[in-house]
Structure formats: structure tokens, C-alpha cells
PDB file of C-alpha atoms in Angstrom:
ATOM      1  CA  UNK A 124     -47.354 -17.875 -52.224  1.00 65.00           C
ATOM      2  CA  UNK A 125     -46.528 -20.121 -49.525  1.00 61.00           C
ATOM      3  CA  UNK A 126     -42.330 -19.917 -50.199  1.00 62.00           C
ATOM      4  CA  UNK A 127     -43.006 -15.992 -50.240  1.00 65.00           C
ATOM      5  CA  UNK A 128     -45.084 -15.821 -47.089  1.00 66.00           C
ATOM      6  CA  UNK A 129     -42.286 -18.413 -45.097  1.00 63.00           C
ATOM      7  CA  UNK A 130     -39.560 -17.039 -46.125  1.00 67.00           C
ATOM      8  CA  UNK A 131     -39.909 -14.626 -43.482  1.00 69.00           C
ATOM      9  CA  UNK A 132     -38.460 -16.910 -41.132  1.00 70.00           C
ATOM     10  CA  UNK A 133     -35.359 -17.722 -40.613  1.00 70.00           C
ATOM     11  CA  UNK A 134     -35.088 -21.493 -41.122  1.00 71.00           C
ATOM     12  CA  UNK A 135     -37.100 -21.086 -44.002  1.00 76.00           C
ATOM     13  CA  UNK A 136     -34.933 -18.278 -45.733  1.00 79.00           C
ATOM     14  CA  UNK A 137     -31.987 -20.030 -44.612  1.00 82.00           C
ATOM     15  CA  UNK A 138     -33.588 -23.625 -46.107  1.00 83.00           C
ATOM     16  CA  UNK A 139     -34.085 -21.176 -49.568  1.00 82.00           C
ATOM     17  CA  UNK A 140     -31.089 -19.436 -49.420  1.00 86.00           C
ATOM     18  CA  UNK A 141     -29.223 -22.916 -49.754  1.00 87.00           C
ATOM     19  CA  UNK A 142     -30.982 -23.860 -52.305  1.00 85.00           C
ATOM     20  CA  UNK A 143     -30.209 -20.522 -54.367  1.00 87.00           C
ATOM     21  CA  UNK A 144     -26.665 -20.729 -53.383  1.00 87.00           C
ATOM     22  CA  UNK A 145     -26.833 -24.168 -55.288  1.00 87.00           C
ATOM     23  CA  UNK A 146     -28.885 -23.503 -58.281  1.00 85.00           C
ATOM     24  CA  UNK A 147     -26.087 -20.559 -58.807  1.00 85.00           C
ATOM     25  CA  UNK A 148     -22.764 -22.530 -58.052  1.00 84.00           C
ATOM     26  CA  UNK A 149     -24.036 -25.707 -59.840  1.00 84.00           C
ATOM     27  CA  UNK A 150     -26.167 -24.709 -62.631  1.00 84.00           C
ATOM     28  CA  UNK A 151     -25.735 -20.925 -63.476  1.00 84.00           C
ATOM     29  CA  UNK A 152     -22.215 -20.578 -63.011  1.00 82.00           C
ATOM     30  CA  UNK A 153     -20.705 -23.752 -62.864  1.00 80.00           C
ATOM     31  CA  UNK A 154     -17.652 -24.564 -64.780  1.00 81.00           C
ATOM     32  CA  UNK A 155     -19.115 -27.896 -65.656  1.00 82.00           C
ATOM     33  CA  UNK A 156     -20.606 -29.359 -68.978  1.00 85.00           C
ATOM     34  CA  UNK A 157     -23.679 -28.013 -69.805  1.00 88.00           C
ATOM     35  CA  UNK A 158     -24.286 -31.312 -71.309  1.00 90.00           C
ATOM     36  CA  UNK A 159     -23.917 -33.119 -67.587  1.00 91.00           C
ATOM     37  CA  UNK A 160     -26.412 -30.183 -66.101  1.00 90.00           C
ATOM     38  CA  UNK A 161     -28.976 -31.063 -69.145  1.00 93.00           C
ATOM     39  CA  UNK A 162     -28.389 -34.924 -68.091  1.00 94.00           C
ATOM     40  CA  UNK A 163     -28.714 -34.277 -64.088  1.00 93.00           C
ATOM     41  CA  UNK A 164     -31.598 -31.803 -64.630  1.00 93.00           C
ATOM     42  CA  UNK A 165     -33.934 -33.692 -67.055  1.00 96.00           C
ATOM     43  CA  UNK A 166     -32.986 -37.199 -64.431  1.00 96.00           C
ATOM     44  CA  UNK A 167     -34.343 -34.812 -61.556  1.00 94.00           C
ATOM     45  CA  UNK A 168     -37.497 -33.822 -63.711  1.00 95.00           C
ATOM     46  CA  UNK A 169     -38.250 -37.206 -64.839  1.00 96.00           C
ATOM     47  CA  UNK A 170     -38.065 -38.628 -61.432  1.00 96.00           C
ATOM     48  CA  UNK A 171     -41.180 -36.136 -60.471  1.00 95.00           C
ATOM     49  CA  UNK A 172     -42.648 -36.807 -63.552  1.00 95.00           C
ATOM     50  CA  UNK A 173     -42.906 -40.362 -62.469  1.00 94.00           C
ATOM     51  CA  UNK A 174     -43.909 -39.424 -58.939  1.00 93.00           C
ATOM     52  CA  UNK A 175     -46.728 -37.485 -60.548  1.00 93.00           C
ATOM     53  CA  UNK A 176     -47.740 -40.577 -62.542  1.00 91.00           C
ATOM     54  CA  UNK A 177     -47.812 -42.831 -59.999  1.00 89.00           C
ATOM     55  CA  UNK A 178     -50.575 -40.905 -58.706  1.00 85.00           C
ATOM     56  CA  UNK A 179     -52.784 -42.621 -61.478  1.00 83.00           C
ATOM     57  CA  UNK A 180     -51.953 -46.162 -60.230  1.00 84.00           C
ATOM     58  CA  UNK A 181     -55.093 -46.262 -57.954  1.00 83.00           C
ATOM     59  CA  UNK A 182     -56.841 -43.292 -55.663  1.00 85.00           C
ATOM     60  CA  UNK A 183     -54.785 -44.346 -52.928  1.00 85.00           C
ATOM     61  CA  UNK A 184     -52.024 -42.439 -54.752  1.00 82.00           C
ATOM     62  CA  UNK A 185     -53.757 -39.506 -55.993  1.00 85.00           C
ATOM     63  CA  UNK A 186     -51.961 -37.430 -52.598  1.00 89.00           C
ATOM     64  CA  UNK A 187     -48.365 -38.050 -54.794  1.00 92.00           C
ATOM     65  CA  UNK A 188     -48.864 -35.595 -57.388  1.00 92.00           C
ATOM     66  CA  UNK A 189     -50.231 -33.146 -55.317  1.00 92.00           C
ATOM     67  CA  UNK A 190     -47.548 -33.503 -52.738  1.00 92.00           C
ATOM     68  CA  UNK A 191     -44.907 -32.723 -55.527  1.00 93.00           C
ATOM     69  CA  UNK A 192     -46.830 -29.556 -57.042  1.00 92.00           C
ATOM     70  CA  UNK A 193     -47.088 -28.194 -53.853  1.00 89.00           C
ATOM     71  CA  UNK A 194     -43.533 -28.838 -52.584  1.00 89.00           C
ATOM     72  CA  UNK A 195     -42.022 -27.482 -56.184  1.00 90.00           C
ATOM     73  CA  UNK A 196     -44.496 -23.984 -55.647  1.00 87.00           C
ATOM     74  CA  UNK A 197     -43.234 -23.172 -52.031  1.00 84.00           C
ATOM     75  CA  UNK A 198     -39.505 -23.677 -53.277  1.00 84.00           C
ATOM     76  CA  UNK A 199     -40.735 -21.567 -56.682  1.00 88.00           C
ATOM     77  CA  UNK A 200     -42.130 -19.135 -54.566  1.00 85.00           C
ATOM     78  CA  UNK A 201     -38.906 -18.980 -51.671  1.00 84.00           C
ATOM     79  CA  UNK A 202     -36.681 -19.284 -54.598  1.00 86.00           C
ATOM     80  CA  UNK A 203     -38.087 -15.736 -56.270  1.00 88.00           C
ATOM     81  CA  UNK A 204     -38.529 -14.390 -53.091  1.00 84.00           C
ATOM     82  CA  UNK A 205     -34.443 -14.997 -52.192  1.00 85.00           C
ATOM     83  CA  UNK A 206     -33.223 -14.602 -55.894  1.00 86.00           C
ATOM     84  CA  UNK A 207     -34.824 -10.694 -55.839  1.00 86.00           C
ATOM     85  CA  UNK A 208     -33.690  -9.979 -52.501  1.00 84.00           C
ATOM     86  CA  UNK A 209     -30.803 -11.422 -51.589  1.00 83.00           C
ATOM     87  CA  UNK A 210     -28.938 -11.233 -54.821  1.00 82.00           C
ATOM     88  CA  UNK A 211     -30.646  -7.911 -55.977  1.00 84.00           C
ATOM     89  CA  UNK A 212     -29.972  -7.322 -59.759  1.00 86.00           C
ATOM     90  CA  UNK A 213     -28.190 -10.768 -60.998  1.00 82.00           C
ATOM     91  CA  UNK A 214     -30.273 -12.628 -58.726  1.00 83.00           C
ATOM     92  CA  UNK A 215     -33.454 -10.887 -60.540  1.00 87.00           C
ATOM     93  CA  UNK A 216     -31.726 -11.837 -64.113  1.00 86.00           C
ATOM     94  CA  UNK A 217     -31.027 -14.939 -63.230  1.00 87.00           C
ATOM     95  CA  UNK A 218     -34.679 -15.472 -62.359  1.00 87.00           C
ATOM     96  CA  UNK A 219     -36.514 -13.663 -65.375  1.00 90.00           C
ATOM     97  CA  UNK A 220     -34.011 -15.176 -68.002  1.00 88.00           C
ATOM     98  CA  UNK A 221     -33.834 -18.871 -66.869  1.00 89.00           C
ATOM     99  CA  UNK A 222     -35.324 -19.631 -63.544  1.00 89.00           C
ATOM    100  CA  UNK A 223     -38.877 -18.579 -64.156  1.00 91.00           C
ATOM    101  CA  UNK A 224     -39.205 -19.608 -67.988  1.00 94.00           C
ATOM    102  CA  UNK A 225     -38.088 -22.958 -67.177  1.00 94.00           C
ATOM    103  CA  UNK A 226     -39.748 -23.613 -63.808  1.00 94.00           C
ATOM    104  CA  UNK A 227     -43.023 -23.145 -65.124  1.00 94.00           C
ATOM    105  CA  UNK A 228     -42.915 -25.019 -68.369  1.00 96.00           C
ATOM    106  CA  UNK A 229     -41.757 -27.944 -66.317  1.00 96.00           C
ATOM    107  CA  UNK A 230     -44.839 -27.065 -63.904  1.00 94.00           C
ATOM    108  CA  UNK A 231     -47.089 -27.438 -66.604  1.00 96.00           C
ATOM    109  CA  UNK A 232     -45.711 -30.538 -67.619  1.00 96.00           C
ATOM    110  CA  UNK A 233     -46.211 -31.657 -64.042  1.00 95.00           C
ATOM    111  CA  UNK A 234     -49.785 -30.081 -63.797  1.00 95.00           C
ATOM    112  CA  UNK A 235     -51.050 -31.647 -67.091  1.00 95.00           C
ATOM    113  CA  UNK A 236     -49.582 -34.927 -66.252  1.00 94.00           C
ATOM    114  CA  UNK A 237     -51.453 -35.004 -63.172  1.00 93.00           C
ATOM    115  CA  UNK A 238     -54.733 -34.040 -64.543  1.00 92.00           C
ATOM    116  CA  UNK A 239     -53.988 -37.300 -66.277  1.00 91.00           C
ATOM    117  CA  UNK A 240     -53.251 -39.250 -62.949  1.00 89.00           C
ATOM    118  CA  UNK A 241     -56.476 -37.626 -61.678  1.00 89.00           C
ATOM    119  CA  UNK A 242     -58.375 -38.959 -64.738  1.00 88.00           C
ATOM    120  CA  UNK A 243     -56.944 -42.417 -64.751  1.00 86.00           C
ATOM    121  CA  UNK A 244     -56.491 -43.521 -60.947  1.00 79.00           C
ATOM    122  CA  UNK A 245     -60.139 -44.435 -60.907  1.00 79.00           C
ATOM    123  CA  UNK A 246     -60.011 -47.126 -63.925  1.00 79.00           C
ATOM    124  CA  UNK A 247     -56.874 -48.156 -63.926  1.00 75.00           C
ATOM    125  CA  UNK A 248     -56.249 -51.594 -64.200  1.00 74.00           C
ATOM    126  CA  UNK A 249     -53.283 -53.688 -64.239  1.00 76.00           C
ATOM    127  CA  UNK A 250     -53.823 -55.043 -67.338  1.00 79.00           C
ATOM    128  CA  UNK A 251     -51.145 -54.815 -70.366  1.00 80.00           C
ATOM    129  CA  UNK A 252     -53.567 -51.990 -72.145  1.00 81.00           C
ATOM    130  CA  UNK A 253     -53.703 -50.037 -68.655  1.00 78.00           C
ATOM    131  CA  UNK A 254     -50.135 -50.479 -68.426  1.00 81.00           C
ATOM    132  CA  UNK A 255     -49.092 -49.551 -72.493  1.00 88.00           C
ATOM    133  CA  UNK A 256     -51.397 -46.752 -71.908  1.00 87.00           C
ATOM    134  CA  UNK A 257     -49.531 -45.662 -68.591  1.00 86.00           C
ATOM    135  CA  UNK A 258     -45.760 -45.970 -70.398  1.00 90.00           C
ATOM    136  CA  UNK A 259     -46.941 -44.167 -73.511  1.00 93.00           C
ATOM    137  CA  UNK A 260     -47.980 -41.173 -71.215  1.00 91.00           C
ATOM    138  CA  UNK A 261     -44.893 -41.236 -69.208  1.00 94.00           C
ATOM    139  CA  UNK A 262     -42.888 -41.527 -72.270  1.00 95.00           C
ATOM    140  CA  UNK A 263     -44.744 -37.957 -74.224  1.00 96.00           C
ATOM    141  CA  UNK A 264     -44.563 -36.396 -70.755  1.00 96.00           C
ATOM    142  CA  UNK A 265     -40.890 -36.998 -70.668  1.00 97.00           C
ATOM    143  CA  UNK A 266     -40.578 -36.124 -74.005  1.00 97.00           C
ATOM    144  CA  UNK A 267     -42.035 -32.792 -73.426  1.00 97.00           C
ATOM    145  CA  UNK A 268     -39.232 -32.524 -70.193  1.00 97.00           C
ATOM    146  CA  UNK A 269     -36.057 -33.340 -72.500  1.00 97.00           C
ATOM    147  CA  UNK A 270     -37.365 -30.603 -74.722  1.00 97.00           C
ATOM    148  CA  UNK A 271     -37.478 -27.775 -71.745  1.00 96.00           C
ATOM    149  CA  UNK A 272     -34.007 -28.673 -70.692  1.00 95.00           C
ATOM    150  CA  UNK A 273     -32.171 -28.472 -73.799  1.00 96.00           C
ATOM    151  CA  UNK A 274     -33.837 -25.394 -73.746  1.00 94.00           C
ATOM    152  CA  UNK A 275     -32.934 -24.898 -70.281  1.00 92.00           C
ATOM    153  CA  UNK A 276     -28.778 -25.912 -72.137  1.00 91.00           C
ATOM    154  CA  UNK A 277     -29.161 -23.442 -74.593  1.00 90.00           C
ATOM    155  CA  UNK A 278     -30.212 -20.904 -72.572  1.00 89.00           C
ATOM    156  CA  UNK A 279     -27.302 -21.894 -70.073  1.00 87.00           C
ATOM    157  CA  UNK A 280     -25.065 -21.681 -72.866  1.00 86.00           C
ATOM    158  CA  UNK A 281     -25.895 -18.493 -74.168  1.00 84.00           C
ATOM    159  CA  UNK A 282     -26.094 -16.311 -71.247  1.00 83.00           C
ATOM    160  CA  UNK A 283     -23.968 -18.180 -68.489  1.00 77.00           C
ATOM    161  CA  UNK A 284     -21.337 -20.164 -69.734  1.00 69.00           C
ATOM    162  CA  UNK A 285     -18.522 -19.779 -72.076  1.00 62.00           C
ATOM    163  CA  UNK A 286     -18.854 -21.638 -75.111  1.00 54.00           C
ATOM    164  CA  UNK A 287     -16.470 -23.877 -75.049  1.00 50.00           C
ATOM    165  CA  UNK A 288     -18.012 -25.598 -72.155  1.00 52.00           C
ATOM    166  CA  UNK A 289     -20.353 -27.468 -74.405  1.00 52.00           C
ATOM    167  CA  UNK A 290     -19.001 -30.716 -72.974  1.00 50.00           C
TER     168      UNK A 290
END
């Protein structure tokens, strides 16, 4: 709500415009591997993962994965917002047939994963169970994340790019 709300304004549109402007040029309708987006997009997802993660180091941390939700909800929110205005009709298929779908599965990655933080941050421990424990999460987390972007790749290469741009 917050991205729809600010977007009002017009460092804020301008701030979400930019950011449309690249999701379009280097993801939608680049001329670039969709292999190399699948690589660059799941490195950008894991990093927040681990962000997210880090929140269940100690309580001290627990502001991390909260920071992160919010910040990836005001530019979901500004993102929708510019996608339906600004670019009217492709801007609104862009959205419902690969911005939204993917966005939120990787949201609910993120939200899961820091219900774990929330449950762990309390009794963690530095010891090698804690830690096992910690990398073993990460690890089905990010699992989860490679899985919605090769969807995010197939979807990319079956509405966007041509087909011989595989790699």
C-alpha cells in the first residue's frame, strides 16, 4: 500500500518509474540469455534470502527481515501502481503474467523464511547443530527460490523472448 500511496509524488514515481524502465529493458525485453537473467535473478533473491536469515542469528537482528519485506512491498506496490499507469495495457500484461506471479511466490519464500528467523533468533546458538540447522534452512529456502525463477525463465521464454535466446 505504501508504493501505491507514494507514488503520488514525484521523486517517488520517478524512483518507480526507473525501476520499471529496468525490469522492462533488462528482464522483459532484453535481448540477453534468459539463462544469465535466471542466474542474476535467483543471485538477487538469494542475497535477501540470506538477509532474511540473518535475522535468526540473535534478536538483535530480528529488524533485517522485516526491513527487506517492507522495502520489497513499497517497490511491489510502486511497481503495480507505475506498470498500470504508465504503460497502460503491456505494462498491465507484463504485471499479471510475470511480475505479480513471481513477486509473490518469492514473498512467501521471504515471509516463511522469516517466520523461521523469528522462531530461531531467541535460541540460537553458535554451536555446529545451531549452525547445520541454520545452512539446511538456507539451503530448502533457496531451493524453493531456484524453482520460482526457472519458472520466472520459462515464463520469460514463452511470452517475451524469442526462442532462440535460450542462451
Amino acid at each position: 500500500m505504501c508504493g501505491i500511496i507514494f507514488i503520488k509524488t514525484p521523486v517517488f514515481y520517478d524512483y518507480h518509474l526507473k525501476l520499471c524502465d529496468r525490469f522492462l529493458d533488462r528482464v522483459c525485453y532484453s535481448d540477453r540469455s534468459v539463462f544469465l537473467i535466471f542466474l542474476e535473478r535467483t543471485a538477487g533473491n538469494a542475497l535477501l534470502l540470506a538477509l532474511v536469515c540473518i535475522g535468526g542469528l540473535h534478536p538483535v537482528c530480528l529488524p533485517l527481515p522485516a526491513v527487506v519485506l517492507l522495502y520489497r512491498s513499497y517497490t511491489f506496490g510502486g511497481t503495480i501502481a507505475v506498470l498500470f499507469s504508465a504503460y497502460a495495457f503491456p505494462g498491465a500484461a507484463v504485471a499479471v503474467a510475470l511480475y505479480i506471479p513471481i513477486h509473490l511466490l518469492i514473498d512467501c519464500i521471504l515471509f516463511i523464511a522469516a517466520g523461521a528467523a523469528l522462531t530461531r533468533a531467541f535460541s540460537f546458538s553458535f554451536c555446529a547443530d545451531d549452525r547445520r540447522e541454520l545452512a539446511l534452512e538456507y539451503l530448502c529456502f533457496l531451493a524453493c527460490v531456484v524453482l520460482v525463477c526457472l519458472l520466472e525463465m520459462v515464463l520469460l521464454l514463452a511470452l517475451f523472448h524469442p526462442m532462440g535466446n535460450l542462451l
